[in-house]
Amino acid sequence: MGFINVKKKEVQIKIVYYGPGRGGKTTNLDYINKKYKQRIKTEMVSIKTHGDRTLFFDFLPVDIGKIHGFDIKIQLYTVPGQVKYNATRKLVLKGVDGIVFVADLQKERRDSNLKSLEQMKENLLSHNKDAFKIPLVLQYNKIDLQNQGIPLLTVEEMEQDLNQELRVPYFVGSALAGDNVVETLKKIISMTLISFRKELQ
């Protein structure tokens, strides 16, 4: 459940971009950061934990209203690149309210996607959270590579691998080109807020 700051009359919602290294998580955040510069309250912050980096920034969507008169602040997090220690990935999921799992469409990354998803489920369990209950959106990234003749998995294969049991919304996109980056973000914000409102009732 989001963090409620009574003093500031603000609800803080934490959304984590999770997925295999070099899959496009940081590229998503970079795109959002550039596109919504005027709505972003803080610079993108990079902190080191266990020798790995964690990136985050605060995002204030203007068009999603309030919850019980409280402003909504979205905090977007990711652990970029190749992560040496699972402890970093586990730490970034602490207090998470919603997740975007960014999977790589390249055929050679199939195993990395599967391993990362399983690890995410385990890491959530360590925080007493369930991947089947938390707001979750999948993004199948790097569709732009199909123009370069790089072998990609089909959407059907991605669904079979990653979404057969979860049955959550998914988007096919290119974080580099900005395709479906905003749509993914809007979907996870909407799902997270619906879940948060239910918890408050």
PDB file of C-alpha atoms in Angstrom:
ATOM      1  CA  MET A   1       0.000   0.000   0.000  1.00  0.00           C
ATOM      2  CA  GLY A   2       1.258   3.482  -0.870  1.00  0.00           C
ATOM      3  CA  PHE A   3       2.946   5.645   1.719  1.00  0.00           C
ATOM      4  CA  ILE A   4       0.649   8.373   3.098  1.00  0.00           C
ATOM      5  CA  ASN A   5       2.360  11.617   4.074  1.00  0.00           C
ATOM      6  CA  VAL A   6      -0.249  13.396   6.221  1.00  0.00           C
ATOM      7  CA  LYS A   7       1.903  16.510   6.682  1.00  0.00           C
ATOM      8  CA  LYS A   8       2.231  17.090   2.927  1.00  0.00           C
ATOM      9  CA  LYS A   9      -1.278  15.744   2.180  1.00  0.00           C
ATOM     10  CA  GLU A  10       0.334  13.405  -0.298  1.00  0.00           C
ATOM     11  CA  VAL A  11       0.102   9.746  -1.218  1.00  0.00           C
ATOM     12  CA  GLN A  12       3.371   8.281  -2.488  1.00  0.00           C
ATOM     13  CA  ILE A  13       3.030   5.365  -4.878  1.00  0.00           C
ATOM     14  CA  LYS A  14       6.130   3.328  -5.710  1.00  0.00           C
ATOM     15  CA  ILE A  15       6.350   1.752  -9.164  1.00  0.00           C
ATOM     16  CA  VAL A  16       9.350  -0.403 -10.051  1.00  0.00           C
ATOM     17  CA  TYR A  17      10.559  -1.234 -13.555  1.00  0.00           C
ATOM     18  CA  TYR A  18      11.934  -4.762 -13.278  1.00  0.00           C
ATOM     19  CA  GLY A  19      13.410  -7.188 -15.801  1.00  0.00           C
ATOM     20  CA  PRO A  20      16.580  -8.675 -17.257  1.00  0.00           C
ATOM     21  CA  GLY A  21      19.722  -6.557 -17.630  1.00  0.00           C
ATOM     22  CA  ARG A  22      19.913  -4.446 -20.798  1.00  0.00           C
ATOM     23  CA  GLY A  23      16.229  -5.105 -21.482  1.00  0.00           C
ATOM     24  CA  GLY A  24      15.164  -1.445 -21.607  1.00  0.00           C
ATOM     25  CA  LYS A  25      14.195  -0.517 -18.036  1.00  0.00           C
ATOM     26  CA  THR A  26      16.443   2.541 -17.809  1.00  0.00           C
ATOM     27  CA  THR A  27      15.536   3.546 -21.383  1.00  0.00           C
ATOM     28  CA  ASN A  28      11.865   3.608 -20.318  1.00  0.00           C
ATOM     29  CA  LEU A  29      12.663   5.879 -17.376  1.00  0.00           C
ATOM     30  CA  ASP A  30      14.891   8.113 -19.522  1.00  0.00           C
ATOM     31  CA  TYR A  31      12.087   8.549 -22.057  1.00  0.00           C
ATOM     32  CA  ILE A  32       9.513   9.365 -19.344  1.00  0.00           C
ATOM     33  CA  ASN A  33      11.973  11.743 -17.685  1.00  0.00           C
ATOM     34  CA  LYS A  34      12.515  13.673 -20.947  1.00  0.00           C
ATOM     35  CA  LYS A  35       8.872  13.672 -22.070  1.00  0.00           C
ATOM     36  CA  TYR A  36       7.435  14.851 -18.756  1.00  0.00           C
ATOM     37  CA  LYS A  37      10.259  17.130 -17.654  1.00  0.00           C
ATOM     38  CA  GLN A  38       7.813  19.772 -16.365  1.00  0.00           C
ATOM     39  CA  ARG A  39       5.972  17.247 -14.174  1.00  0.00           C
ATOM     40  CA  ILE A  40       9.022  15.716 -12.590  1.00  0.00           C
ATOM     41  CA  LYS A  41       9.728  17.035  -9.137  1.00  0.00           C
ATOM     42  CA  THR A  42      13.253  15.743  -8.719  1.00  0.00           C
ATOM     43  CA  GLU A  43      16.274  15.026 -10.846  1.00  0.00           C
ATOM     44  CA  MET A  44      16.803  11.378 -11.688  1.00  0.00           C
ATOM     45  CA  VAL A  45      18.783  10.146  -8.708  1.00  0.00           C
ATOM     46  CA  SER A  46      21.321   7.354  -8.915  1.00  0.00           C
ATOM     47  CA  ILE A  47      22.283   5.650  -5.664  1.00  0.00           C
ATOM     48  CA  LYS A  48      24.774   2.862  -5.171  1.00  0.00           C
ATOM     49  CA  THR A  49      23.788  -0.195  -3.185  1.00  0.00           C
ATOM     50  CA  HIS A  50      26.033  -3.227  -2.880  1.00  0.00           C
ATOM     51  CA  GLY A  51      28.067  -1.848  -5.794  1.00  0.00           C
ATOM     52  CA  ASP A  52      24.962  -1.739  -8.040  1.00  0.00           C
ATOM     53  CA  ARG A  53      23.050   1.381  -9.055  1.00  0.00           C
ATOM     54  CA  THR A  54      19.409   2.163  -8.351  1.00  0.00           C
ATOM     55  CA  LEU A  55      17.719   4.951 -10.317  1.00  0.00           C
ATOM     56  CA  PHE A  56      14.603   6.792  -9.234  1.00  0.00           C
ATOM     57  CA  PHE A  57      12.688  10.036  -9.611  1.00  0.00           C
ATOM     58  CA  ASP A  58       9.380  11.517  -8.439  1.00  0.00           C
ATOM     59  CA  PHE A  59       6.684  12.023 -11.040  1.00  0.00           C
ATOM     60  CA  LEU A  60       3.559  14.122 -10.486  1.00  0.00           C
ATOM     61  CA  PRO A  61       0.847  13.240 -12.984  1.00  0.00           C
ATOM     62  CA  VAL A  62      -1.490  16.217 -13.274  1.00  0.00           C
ATOM     63  CA  ASP A  63      -4.542  14.454 -14.612  1.00  0.00           C
ATOM     64  CA  ILE A  64      -5.253  11.618 -12.192  1.00  0.00           C
ATOM     65  CA  GLY A  65      -7.031  13.543  -9.474  1.00  0.00           C
ATOM     66  CA  LYS A  66      -6.655  13.051  -5.745  1.00  0.00           C
ATOM     67  CA  ILE A  67      -7.325  10.319  -3.209  1.00  0.00           C
ATOM     68  CA  HIS A  68      -9.406  11.583  -0.266  1.00  0.00           C
ATOM     69  CA  GLY A  69      -8.107  15.097  -0.953  1.00  0.00           C
ATOM     70  CA  PHE A  70      -4.485  13.943  -1.027  1.00  0.00           C
ATOM     71  CA  ASP A  71      -2.190  14.655  -3.992  1.00  0.00           C
ATOM     72  CA  ILE A  72      -0.694  11.627  -5.690  1.00  0.00           C
ATOM     73  CA  LYS A  73       3.059  11.394  -6.165  1.00  0.00           C
ATOM     74  CA  ILE A  74       4.404   8.531  -8.242  1.00  0.00           C
ATOM     75  CA  GLN A  75       7.947   7.355  -7.551  1.00  0.00           C
ATOM     76  CA  LEU A  76       9.521   5.472 -10.449  1.00  0.00           C
ATOM     77  CA  TYR A  77      12.402   3.122  -9.670  1.00  0.00           C
ATOM     78  CA  THR A  78      14.629   0.734 -11.554  1.00  0.00           C
ATOM     79  CA  VAL A  79      17.861  -1.151 -11.102  1.00  0.00           C
ATOM     80  CA  PRO A  80      19.747  -0.499 -14.341  1.00  0.00           C
ATOM     81  CA  GLY A  81      22.056  -2.707 -16.359  1.00  0.00           C
ATOM     82  CA  GLN A  82      23.588  -5.991 -15.359  1.00  0.00           C
ATOM     83  CA  VAL A  83      23.026  -6.371 -11.637  1.00  0.00           C
ATOM     84  CA  LYS A  84      25.722  -8.186  -9.704  1.00  0.00           C
ATOM     85  CA  TYR A  85      23.724  -8.797  -6.573  1.00  0.00           C
ATOM     86  CA  ASN A  86      20.167 -10.023  -6.195  1.00  0.00           C
ATOM     87  CA  ALA A  87      20.102  -8.128  -2.871  1.00  0.00           C
ATOM     88  CA  THR A  88      19.856  -4.879  -4.882  1.00  0.00           C
ATOM     89  CA  ARG A  89      16.872  -6.157  -6.859  1.00  0.00           C
ATOM     90  CA  LYS A  90      15.260  -7.406  -3.672  1.00  0.00           C
ATOM     91  CA  LEU A  91      15.802  -4.057  -1.946  1.00  0.00           C
ATOM     92  CA  VAL A  92      14.238  -2.030  -4.771  1.00  0.00           C
ATOM     93  CA  LEU A  93      11.013  -4.072  -4.438  1.00  0.00           C
ATOM     94  CA  LYS A  94      10.609  -3.135  -0.774  1.00  0.00           C
ATOM     95  CA  GLY A  95       7.353  -1.207  -0.393  1.00  0.00           C
ATOM     96  CA  VAL A  96       6.496  -1.562  -4.098  1.00  0.00           C
ATOM     97  CA  ASP A  97       2.911  -0.775  -5.146  1.00  0.00           C
ATOM     98  CA  GLY A  98       3.074  -1.668  -8.841  1.00  0.00           C
ATOM     99  CA  ILE A  99       5.526  -3.272 -11.273  1.00  0.00           C
ATOM    100  CA  VAL A 100       6.340  -2.965 -14.958  1.00  0.00           C
ATOM    101  CA  PHE A 101       8.220  -6.069 -16.060  1.00  0.00           C
ATOM    102  CA  VAL A 102      10.291  -5.103 -19.105  1.00  0.00           C
ATOM    103  CA  ALA A 103      11.080  -8.217 -21.143  1.00  0.00           C
ATOM    104  CA  ASP A 104      13.449  -8.376 -24.117  1.00  0.00           C
ATOM    105  CA  LEU A 105      11.956  -9.627 -27.407  1.00  0.00           C
ATOM    106  CA  GLN A 106      15.314 -10.890 -28.706  1.00  0.00           C
ATOM    107  CA  LYS A 107      15.351 -14.672 -29.072  1.00  0.00           C
ATOM    108  CA  GLU A 108      18.745 -14.909 -27.401  1.00  0.00           C
ATOM    109  CA  ARG A 109      17.290 -13.239 -24.289  1.00  0.00           C
ATOM    110  CA  ARG A 110      14.507 -15.774 -23.752  1.00  0.00           C
ATOM    111  CA  ASP A 111      16.183 -17.485 -20.783  1.00  0.00           C
ATOM    112  CA  SER A 112      17.084 -14.138 -19.207  1.00  0.00           C
ATOM    113  CA  ASN A 113      13.413 -13.087 -19.313  1.00  0.00           C
ATOM    114  CA  LEU A 114      12.267 -16.324 -17.676  1.00  0.00           C
ATOM    115  CA  LYS A 115      14.946 -16.237 -14.973  1.00  0.00           C
ATOM    116  CA  SER A 116      14.266 -12.592 -14.183  1.00  0.00           C
ATOM    117  CA  LEU A 117      10.507 -13.175 -13.856  1.00  0.00           C
ATOM    118  CA  GLU A 118      11.013 -16.143 -11.525  1.00  0.00           C
ATOM    119  CA  GLN A 119      13.478 -14.140  -9.457  1.00  0.00           C
ATOM    120  CA  MET A 120      11.007 -11.250  -9.255  1.00  0.00           C
ATOM    121  CA  LYS A 121       8.312 -13.601  -7.908  1.00  0.00           C
ATOM    122  CA  GLU A 122      10.728 -14.949  -5.269  1.00  0.00           C
ATOM    123  CA  ASN A 123      11.914 -11.463  -4.300  1.00  0.00           C
ATOM    124  CA  LEU A 124       8.313 -10.289  -3.906  1.00  0.00           C
ATOM    125  CA  LEU A 125       7.578 -13.240  -1.634  1.00  0.00           C
ATOM    126  CA  SER A 126      10.478 -12.182   0.597  1.00  0.00           C
ATOM    127  CA  HIS A 127       8.477  -8.941   1.167  1.00  0.00           C
ATOM    128  CA  ASN A 128       5.234 -10.925   1.676  1.00  0.00           C
ATOM    129  CA  LYS A 129       3.909  -9.802  -1.697  1.00  0.00           C
ATOM    130  CA  ASP A 130       2.404 -11.990  -4.393  1.00  0.00           C
ATOM    131  CA  ALA A 131       3.086 -11.474  -8.118  1.00  0.00           C
ATOM    132  CA  PHE A 132      -0.458 -12.687  -8.788  1.00  0.00           C
ATOM    133  CA  LYS A 133      -1.992  -9.975  -6.599  1.00  0.00           C
ATOM    134  CA  ILE A 134       0.218  -6.927  -7.102  1.00  0.00           C
ATOM    135  CA  PRO A 135      -0.588  -4.547  -9.996  1.00  0.00           C
ATOM    136  CA  LEU A 136       1.669  -5.735 -12.822  1.00  0.00           C
ATOM    137  CA  VAL A 137       2.075  -4.843 -16.501  1.00  0.00           C
ATOM    138  CA  LEU A 138       4.373  -6.595 -18.967  1.00  0.00           C
ATOM    139  CA  GLN A 139       6.217  -4.701 -21.676  1.00  0.00           C
ATOM    140  CA  TYR A 140       7.722  -6.682 -24.555  1.00  0.00           C
ATOM    141  CA  ASN A 141      10.506  -4.352 -25.558  1.00  0.00           C
ATOM    142  CA  LYS A 142      12.763  -3.816 -28.589  1.00  0.00           C
ATOM    143  CA  ILE A 143      10.210  -4.408 -31.351  1.00  0.00           C
ATOM    144  CA  ASP A 144      12.252  -1.838 -33.347  1.00  0.00           C
ATOM    145  CA  LEU A 145      14.952  -4.503 -33.815  1.00  0.00           C
ATOM    146  CA  GLN A 146      12.736  -6.414 -36.262  1.00  0.00           C
ATOM    147  CA  ASN A 147      13.763  -3.879 -38.934  1.00  0.00           C
ATOM    148  CA  GLN A 148      17.400  -4.839 -38.403  1.00  0.00           C
ATOM    149  CA  GLY A 149      16.905  -8.538 -39.098  1.00  0.00           C
ATOM    150  CA  ILE A 150      17.575  -9.528 -35.476  1.00  0.00           C
ATOM    151  CA  PRO A 151      15.680 -12.729 -34.542  1.00  0.00           C
ATOM    152  CA  LEU A 152      12.816 -11.835 -32.220  1.00  0.00           C
ATOM    153  CA  LEU A 153      10.314 -13.913 -30.290  1.00  0.00           C
ATOM    154  CA  THR A 154       6.682 -13.609 -31.352  1.00  0.00           C
ATOM    155  CA  VAL A 155       4.114 -12.039 -29.040  1.00  0.00           C
ATOM    156  CA  GLU A 156       2.539 -15.504 -28.741  1.00  0.00           C
ATOM    157  CA  GLU A 157       5.873 -16.944 -27.534  1.00  0.00           C
ATOM    158  CA  MET A 158       6.290 -14.099 -25.040  1.00  0.00           C
ATOM    159  CA  GLU A 159       2.755 -14.644 -23.749  1.00  0.00           C
ATOM    160  CA  GLN A 160       3.360 -18.394 -23.459  1.00  0.00           C
ATOM    161  CA  ASP A 161       6.641 -17.856 -21.584  1.00  0.00           C
ATOM    162  CA  LEU A 162       5.714 -15.011 -19.266  1.00  0.00           C
ATOM    163  CA  ASN A 163       1.992 -14.377 -19.117  1.00  0.00           C
ATOM    164  CA  GLN A 164       0.264 -17.736 -19.331  1.00  0.00           C
ATOM    165  CA  GLU A 165      -0.325 -17.877 -15.577  1.00  0.00           C
ATOM    166  CA  LEU A 166      -0.189 -14.193 -14.646  1.00  0.00           C
ATOM    167  CA  ARG A 167      -2.700 -13.042 -17.305  1.00  0.00           C
ATOM    168  CA  VAL A 168      -1.846  -9.365 -16.865  1.00  0.00           C
ATOM    169  CA  PRO A 169      -1.997  -6.544 -19.446  1.00  0.00           C
ATOM    170  CA  TYR A 170       0.949  -6.347 -21.842  1.00  0.00           C
ATOM    171  CA  PHE A 171       2.307  -3.880 -24.381  1.00  0.00           C
ATOM    172  CA  VAL A 172       4.664  -4.478 -27.298  1.00  0.00           C
ATOM    173  CA  GLY A 173       6.985  -1.526 -27.531  1.00  0.00           C
ATOM    174  CA  SER A 174      10.288   0.130 -28.150  1.00  0.00           C
ATOM    175  CA  ALA A 175      11.606   2.110 -25.199  1.00  0.00           C
ATOM    176  CA  LEU A 176      14.252   3.629 -27.471  1.00  0.00           C
ATOM    177  CA  ALA A 177      11.648   4.993 -29.907  1.00  0.00           C
ATOM    178  CA  GLY A 178       9.140   5.718 -27.134  1.00  0.00           C
ATOM    179  CA  ASP A 179       6.577   3.276 -28.572  1.00  0.00           C
ATOM    180  CA  ASN A 180       4.074   2.254 -25.883  1.00  0.00           C
ATOM    181  CA  VAL A 181       6.266   3.681 -23.102  1.00  0.00           C
ATOM    182  CA  VAL A 182       3.627   6.194 -21.987  1.00  0.00           C
ATOM    183  CA  GLU A 183       0.805   3.674 -22.495  1.00  0.00           C
ATOM    184  CA  THR A 184       2.621   1.186 -20.245  1.00  0.00           C
ATOM    185  CA  LEU A 185       3.130   3.860 -17.587  1.00  0.00           C
ATOM    186  CA  LYS A 186      -0.512   5.011 -17.724  1.00  0.00           C
ATOM    187  CA  LYS A 187      -1.744   1.434 -17.383  1.00  0.00           C
ATOM    188  CA  ILE A 188       0.398   0.609 -14.343  1.00  0.00           C
ATOM    189  CA  ILE A 189      -0.521   3.917 -12.655  1.00  0.00           C
ATOM    190  CA  SER A 190      -4.215   3.260 -13.251  1.00  0.00           C
ATOM    191  CA  MET A 191      -4.017  -0.339 -11.957  1.00  0.00           C
ATOM    192  CA  THR A 192      -2.000   0.729  -8.908  1.00  0.00           C
ATOM    193  CA  LEU A 193      -4.443   3.501  -8.010  1.00  0.00           C
ATOM    194  CA  ILE A 194      -7.447   1.166  -8.363  1.00  0.00           C
ATOM    195  CA  SER A 195      -5.701  -1.316  -6.045  1.00  0.00           C
ATOM    196  CA  PHE A 196      -4.794   1.468  -3.585  1.00  0.00           C
ATOM    197  CA  ARG A 197      -8.361   2.814  -3.485  1.00  0.00           C
ATOM    198  CA  LYS A 198      -9.677  -0.700  -2.782  1.00  0.00           C
ATOM    199  CA  GLU A 199      -7.272  -1.037   0.149  1.00  0.00           C
ATOM    200  CA  LEU A 200      -8.483   2.266   1.585  1.00  0.00           C
ATOM    201  CA  GLN A 201     -12.139   1.199   1.547  1.00  0.00           C
TER     202      GLN A 201
END
